[in-house]
XYZ file of C-alpha atoms in Angstrom:
371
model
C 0.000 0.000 0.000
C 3.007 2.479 1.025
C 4.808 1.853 -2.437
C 1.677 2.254 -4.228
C 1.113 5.761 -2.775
C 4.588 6.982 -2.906
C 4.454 5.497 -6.972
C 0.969 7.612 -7.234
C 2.697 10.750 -5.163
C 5.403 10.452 -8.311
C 3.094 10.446 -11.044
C 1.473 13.519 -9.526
C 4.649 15.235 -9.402
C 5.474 14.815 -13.649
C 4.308 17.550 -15.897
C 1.573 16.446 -18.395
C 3.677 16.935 -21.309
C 6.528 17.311 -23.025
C 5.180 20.069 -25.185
C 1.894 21.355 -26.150
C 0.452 20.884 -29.526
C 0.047 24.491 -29.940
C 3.325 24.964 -29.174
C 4.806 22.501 -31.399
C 2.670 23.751 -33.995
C 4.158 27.467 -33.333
C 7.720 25.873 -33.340
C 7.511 24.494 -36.633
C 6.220 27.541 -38.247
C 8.452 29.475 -36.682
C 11.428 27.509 -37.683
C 9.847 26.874 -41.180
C 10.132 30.825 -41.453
C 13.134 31.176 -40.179
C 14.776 28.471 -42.741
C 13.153 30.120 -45.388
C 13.980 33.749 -44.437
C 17.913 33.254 -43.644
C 17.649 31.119 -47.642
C 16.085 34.048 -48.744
C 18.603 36.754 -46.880
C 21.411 34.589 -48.499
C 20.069 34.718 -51.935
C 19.107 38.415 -51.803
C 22.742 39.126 -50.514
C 24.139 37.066 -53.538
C 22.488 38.965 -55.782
C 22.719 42.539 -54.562
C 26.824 41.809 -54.484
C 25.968 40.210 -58.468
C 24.182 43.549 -59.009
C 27.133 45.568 -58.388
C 30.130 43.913 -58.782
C 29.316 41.188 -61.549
C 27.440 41.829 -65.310
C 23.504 41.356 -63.909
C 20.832 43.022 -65.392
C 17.951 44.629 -64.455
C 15.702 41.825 -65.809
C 18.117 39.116 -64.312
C 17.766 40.549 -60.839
C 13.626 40.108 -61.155
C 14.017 36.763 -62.254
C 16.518 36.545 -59.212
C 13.977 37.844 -57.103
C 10.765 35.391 -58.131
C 13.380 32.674 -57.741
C 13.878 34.160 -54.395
C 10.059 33.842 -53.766
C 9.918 30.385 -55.226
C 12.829 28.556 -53.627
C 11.230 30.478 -50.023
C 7.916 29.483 -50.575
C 9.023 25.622 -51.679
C 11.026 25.526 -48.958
C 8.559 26.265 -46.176
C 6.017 23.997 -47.949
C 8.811 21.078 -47.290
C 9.077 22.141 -44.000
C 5.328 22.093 -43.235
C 4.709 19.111 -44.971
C 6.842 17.303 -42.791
C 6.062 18.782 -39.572
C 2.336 18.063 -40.227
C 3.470 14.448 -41.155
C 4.877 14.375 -37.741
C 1.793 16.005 -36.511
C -0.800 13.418 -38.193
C 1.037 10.308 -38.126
C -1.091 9.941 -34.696
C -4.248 10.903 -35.509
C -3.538 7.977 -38.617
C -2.928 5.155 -36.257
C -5.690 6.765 -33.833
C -7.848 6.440 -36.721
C -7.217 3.139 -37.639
C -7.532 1.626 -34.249
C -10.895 3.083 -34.013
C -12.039 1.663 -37.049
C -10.873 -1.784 -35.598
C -12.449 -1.101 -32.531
C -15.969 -0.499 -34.673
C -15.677 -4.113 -36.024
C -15.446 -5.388 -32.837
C -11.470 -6.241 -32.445
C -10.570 -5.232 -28.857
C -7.249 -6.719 -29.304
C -6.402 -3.536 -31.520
C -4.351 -0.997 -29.603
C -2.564 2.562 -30.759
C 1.496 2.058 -31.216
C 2.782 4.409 -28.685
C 6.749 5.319 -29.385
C 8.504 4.436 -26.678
C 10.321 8.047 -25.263
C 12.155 8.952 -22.331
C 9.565 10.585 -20.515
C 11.367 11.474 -17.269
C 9.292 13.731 -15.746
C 6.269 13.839 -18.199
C 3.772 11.615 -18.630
C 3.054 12.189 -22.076
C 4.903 13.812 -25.605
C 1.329 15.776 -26.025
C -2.274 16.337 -26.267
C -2.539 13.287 -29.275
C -0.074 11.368 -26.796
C -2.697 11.213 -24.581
C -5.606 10.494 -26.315
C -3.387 6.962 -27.626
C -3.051 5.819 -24.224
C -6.737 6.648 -23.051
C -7.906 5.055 -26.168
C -5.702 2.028 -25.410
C -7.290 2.178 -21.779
C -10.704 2.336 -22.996
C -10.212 -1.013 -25.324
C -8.655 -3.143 -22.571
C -11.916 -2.008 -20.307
C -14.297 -2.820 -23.695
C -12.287 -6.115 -23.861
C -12.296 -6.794 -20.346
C -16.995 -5.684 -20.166
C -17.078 -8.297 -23.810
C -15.192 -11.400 -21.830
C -17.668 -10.336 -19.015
C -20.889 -10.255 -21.227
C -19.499 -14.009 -22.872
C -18.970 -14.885 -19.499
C -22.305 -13.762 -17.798
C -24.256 -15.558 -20.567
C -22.195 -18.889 -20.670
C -23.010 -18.990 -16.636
C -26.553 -17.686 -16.989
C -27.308 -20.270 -19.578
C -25.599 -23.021 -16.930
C -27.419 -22.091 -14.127
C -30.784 -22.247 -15.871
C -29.793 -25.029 -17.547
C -29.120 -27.595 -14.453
C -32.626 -26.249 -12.488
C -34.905 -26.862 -15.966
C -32.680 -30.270 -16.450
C -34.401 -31.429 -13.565
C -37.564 -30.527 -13.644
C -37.935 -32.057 -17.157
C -36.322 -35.566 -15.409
C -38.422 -35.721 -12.611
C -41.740 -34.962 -14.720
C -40.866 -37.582 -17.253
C -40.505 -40.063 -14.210
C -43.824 -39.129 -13.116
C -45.476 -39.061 -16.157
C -43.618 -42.376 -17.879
C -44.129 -45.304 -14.777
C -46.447 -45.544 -12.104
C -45.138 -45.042 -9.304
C -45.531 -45.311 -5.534
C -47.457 -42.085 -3.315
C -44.087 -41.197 -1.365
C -41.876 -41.788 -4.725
C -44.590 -39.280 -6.618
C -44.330 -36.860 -3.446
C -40.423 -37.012 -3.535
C -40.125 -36.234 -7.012
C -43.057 -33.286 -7.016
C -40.627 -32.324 -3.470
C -37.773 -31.731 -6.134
C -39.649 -30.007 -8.903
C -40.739 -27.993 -6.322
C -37.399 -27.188 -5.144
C -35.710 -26.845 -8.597
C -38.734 -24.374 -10.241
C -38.453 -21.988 -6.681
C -34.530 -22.117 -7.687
C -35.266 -21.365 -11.159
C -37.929 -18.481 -9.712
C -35.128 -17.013 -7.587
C -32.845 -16.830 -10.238
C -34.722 -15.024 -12.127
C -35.614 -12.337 -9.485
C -31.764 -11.610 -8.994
C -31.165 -11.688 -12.654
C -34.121 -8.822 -13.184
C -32.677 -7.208 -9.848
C -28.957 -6.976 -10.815
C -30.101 -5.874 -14.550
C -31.987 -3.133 -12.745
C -28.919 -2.056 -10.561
C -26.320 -2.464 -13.519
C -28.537 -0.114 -15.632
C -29.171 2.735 -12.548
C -26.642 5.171 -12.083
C -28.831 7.397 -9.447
C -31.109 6.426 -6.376
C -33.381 8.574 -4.767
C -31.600 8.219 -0.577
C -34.831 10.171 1.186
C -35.271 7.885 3.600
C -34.788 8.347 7.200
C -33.515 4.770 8.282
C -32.369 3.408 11.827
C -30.104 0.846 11.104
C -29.892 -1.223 13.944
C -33.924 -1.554 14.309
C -33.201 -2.873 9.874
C -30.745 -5.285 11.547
C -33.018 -6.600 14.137
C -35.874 -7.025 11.980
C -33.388 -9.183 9.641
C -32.416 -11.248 12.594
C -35.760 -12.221 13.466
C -36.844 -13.380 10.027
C -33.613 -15.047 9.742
C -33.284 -16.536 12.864
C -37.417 -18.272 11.453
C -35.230 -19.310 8.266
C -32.765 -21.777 9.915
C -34.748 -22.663 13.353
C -33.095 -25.987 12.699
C -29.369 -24.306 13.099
C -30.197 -23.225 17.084
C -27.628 -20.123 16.040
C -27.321 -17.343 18.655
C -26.965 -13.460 17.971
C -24.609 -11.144 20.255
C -25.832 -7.547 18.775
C -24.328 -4.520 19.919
C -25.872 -1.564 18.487
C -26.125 1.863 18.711
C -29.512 4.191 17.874
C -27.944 6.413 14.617
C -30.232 7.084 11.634
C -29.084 7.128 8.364
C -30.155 9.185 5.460
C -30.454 6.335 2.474
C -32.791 3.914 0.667
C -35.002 1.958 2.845
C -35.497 -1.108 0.492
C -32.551 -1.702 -0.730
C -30.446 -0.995 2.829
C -32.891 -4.078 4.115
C -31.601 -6.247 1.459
C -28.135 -5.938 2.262
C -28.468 -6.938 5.866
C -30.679 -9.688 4.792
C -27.997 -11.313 2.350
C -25.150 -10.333 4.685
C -26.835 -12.691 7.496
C -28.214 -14.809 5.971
C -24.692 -15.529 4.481
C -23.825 -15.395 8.032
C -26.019 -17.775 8.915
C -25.675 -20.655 5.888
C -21.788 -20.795 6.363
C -21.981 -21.164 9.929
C -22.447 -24.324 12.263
C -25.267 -25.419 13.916
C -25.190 -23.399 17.292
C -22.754 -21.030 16.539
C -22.779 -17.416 17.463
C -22.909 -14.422 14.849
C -21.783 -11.003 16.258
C -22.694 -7.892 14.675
C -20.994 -4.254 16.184
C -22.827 -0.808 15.115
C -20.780 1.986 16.047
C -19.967 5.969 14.497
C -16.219 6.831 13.589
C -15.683 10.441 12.468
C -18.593 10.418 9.802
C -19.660 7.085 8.875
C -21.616 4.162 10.487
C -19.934 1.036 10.311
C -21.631 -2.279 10.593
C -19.588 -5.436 11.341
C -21.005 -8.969 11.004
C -18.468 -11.523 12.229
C -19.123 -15.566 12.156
C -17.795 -18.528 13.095
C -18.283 -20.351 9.789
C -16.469 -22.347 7.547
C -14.936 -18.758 6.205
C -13.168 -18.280 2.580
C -10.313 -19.189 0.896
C -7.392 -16.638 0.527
C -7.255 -17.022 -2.951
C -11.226 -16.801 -3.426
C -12.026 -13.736 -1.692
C -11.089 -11.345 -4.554
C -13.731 -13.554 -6.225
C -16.613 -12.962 -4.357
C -18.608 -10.610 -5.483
C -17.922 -11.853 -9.263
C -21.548 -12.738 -10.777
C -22.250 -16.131 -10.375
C -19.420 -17.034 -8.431
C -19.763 -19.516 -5.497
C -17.146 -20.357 -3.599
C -18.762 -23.126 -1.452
C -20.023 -26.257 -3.664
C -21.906 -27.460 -1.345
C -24.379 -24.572 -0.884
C -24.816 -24.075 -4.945
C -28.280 -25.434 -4.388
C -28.889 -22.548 -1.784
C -28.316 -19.409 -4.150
C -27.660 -18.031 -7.536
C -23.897 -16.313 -6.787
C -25.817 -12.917 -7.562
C -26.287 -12.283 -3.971
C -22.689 -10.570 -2.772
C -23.007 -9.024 -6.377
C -26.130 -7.305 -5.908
C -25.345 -6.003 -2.330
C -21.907 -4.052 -3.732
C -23.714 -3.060 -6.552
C -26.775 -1.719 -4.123
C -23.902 0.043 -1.647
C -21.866 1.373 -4.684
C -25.341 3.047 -5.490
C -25.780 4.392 -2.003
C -22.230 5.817 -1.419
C -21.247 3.031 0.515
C -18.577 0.592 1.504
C -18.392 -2.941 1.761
C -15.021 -5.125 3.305
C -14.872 -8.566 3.278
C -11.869 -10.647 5.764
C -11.693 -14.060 6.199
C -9.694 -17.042 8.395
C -10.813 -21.077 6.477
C -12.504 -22.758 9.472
C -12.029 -20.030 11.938
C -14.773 -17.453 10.151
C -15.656 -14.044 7.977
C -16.044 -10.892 8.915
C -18.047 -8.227 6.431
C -17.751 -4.966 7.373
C -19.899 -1.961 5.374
C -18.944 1.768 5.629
C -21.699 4.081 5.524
C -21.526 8.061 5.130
C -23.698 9.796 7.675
C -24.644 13.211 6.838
C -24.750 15.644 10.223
C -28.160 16.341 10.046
C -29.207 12.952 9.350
C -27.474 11.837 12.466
C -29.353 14.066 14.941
C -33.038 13.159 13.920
């Protein structure tokens, strides 16, 4: 963390670039003049000494003189020409790439020349534009592997539920078969078509959070009166589980969206819940630091994988097989997605068999907290 700040403190520090269009535009006129004038000077000089001291004419010295004009103006045409080359040899590749990028090739990227930079981050303005274009293809790459992705897994998971409805009907329908067989299988298809159901619902919900960039926060919400309200339906969920609470909360009200602040604390414990033993205990702490209400839900669970926490709140992703049946892997999506809406934070640390601990972050404004 230090080295990244002292590497982002450093790139802070450089000067954007190494010169200005404008001013590289200004240089090469100027110098274009400049050529052409001390060409011109040298011919005019030639000439006047011709004039006086060698056998020129009148007429010769007004051919002299267009030649003068000529040579000048041919000379600064050069000069332009190959300054603008310099210029659009850029705005070519930029061109190009785009026109890739159209087609649908995100492997297409802008050839960048590789300068000393020192203390600059980039040549100029057209510098710039390369490497945010390049920037912008590796994040259209990286959302088009997503998209394949999220459609190879939503096809899966539809897939296995439907799978097994059809088998289980075809049993029933193809051999007679005994009441509790015909109440096992209907048990199933039951099971499997609420799966499919739920599915669905998180599918429409996350669509409807991936495509909302605004939510109205008017609410006036006390947080740990949402958190006991979860517990209690919760705790009616997994009766069977004889799983004890230790709350510790404090009375601070919140200024956010009522709905969708309930369905994080819902999926957080009932995560809570579902990867923890049978008579457990799940701690949550509610407490203010300088502005923002954190809530921390600790278990004593089967907890996560070092190497599969990065992975969590990836779409479909489930890190315990044995609970697939259970959920969707939309659940710890939805919930950042919902906080990322409402300005929030959300921390996940974990020990394998000792437990997780989630801990959201959540911006209190002063007037909110004295009502």
């Amino acid at each position: 963390m230090k080295n990244d700040e002292i590497k982002f403190k450093k790139e802070t520090m450089k000067k954007k670039y190494i010169m200005h269009l404008r001013s590289f535009i200004s240089f090469i006129s100027i110098a274009t003049l400049f050529v052409s004038c001390l060409i011109a000077c040298g011919i005019v000089i030639t000439g006047t000494w011709l004039f006086y001291h060698g056998p020129i004419t009148f007429f010769s010295g007004i051919i002299m003189s267009l030649l003068v004009c000529a040579l000048t103006m041919i000379i600064g045409a050069i000069a332009l020409y190959i300054g603008s080359g310099h210029l659009l040899k850029p705005v070519e590749a930029l061109n190009l790439t785009v026109n890739k990028i159209a087609q649908g090739d995100f492997t297409a990227r802008v050839y960048r020349k590789k300068r000393e930079m020192k203390n600059h981050l980039y040549a100029h303005e057209l510098d710039e534009l390369s490497s945010n274009v390049n920037k912008m293809v590796e994040e259209l790459s990286g959302m088009d592997y997503m998209r394949k992705d999220f459609m190879s897994n939503v096809s899966h998971e539809i897939k296995t539920p439907v799978t097994a409805i059809t088998g289980f009907a075809e049993l029933l329908l193809d051999a007679p078969l005994e009441i509790q067989k015909q109440k096992e299988y209907l048990e199933l298809i039951h099971q499997e078509s609420r799966r499919l159901s739920l599915l669905c619902e998180d599918m429409l919900q996350m669509s409807r959070l991936d495509n909302q960039q605004i939510i109205s926060k008017k609410d006036m919400i006390r947080v740990d009166e949402q958190i006991r309200r979860a517990v209690i339906v919760l705790s009616q969920k997994w009766s069977d589980r004889n799983q004890k609470f230790d709350l510790n909360l404090c009375n601070v009200v919140v200024e956010s969206d009522k709905s969708l602040l309930m369905h994080v604390w819902m999926n957080l414990i009932d995560n809570a819940m579902k990867y923890s033993s049978v008579n457990s205990t799940i701690y949550i702490d509610e407490y203010v630091k300088e502005d923002e209400l954190i809530v921390r839900i600790k278990d004593e669970g089967i907890g996560i994988k070092s190497g599969k926490i990065a992975k969590i709140f990836d779409k479909f992703y489930q890190g315990d097989e044995s609970h697939k049946k259970q959920g969707s892997g939309l659940g710890l999506s939805i919930v950042k997605r919902i906080l990322e809406l409402l300005g929030a934070t959300i921390h996940y640390e974990s020990q394998e068999n000792i437990g997780t601990t989630v801990v959201v972050k959540i911006l209190i404004k002063s007037e909110a907290r004295n009502k």
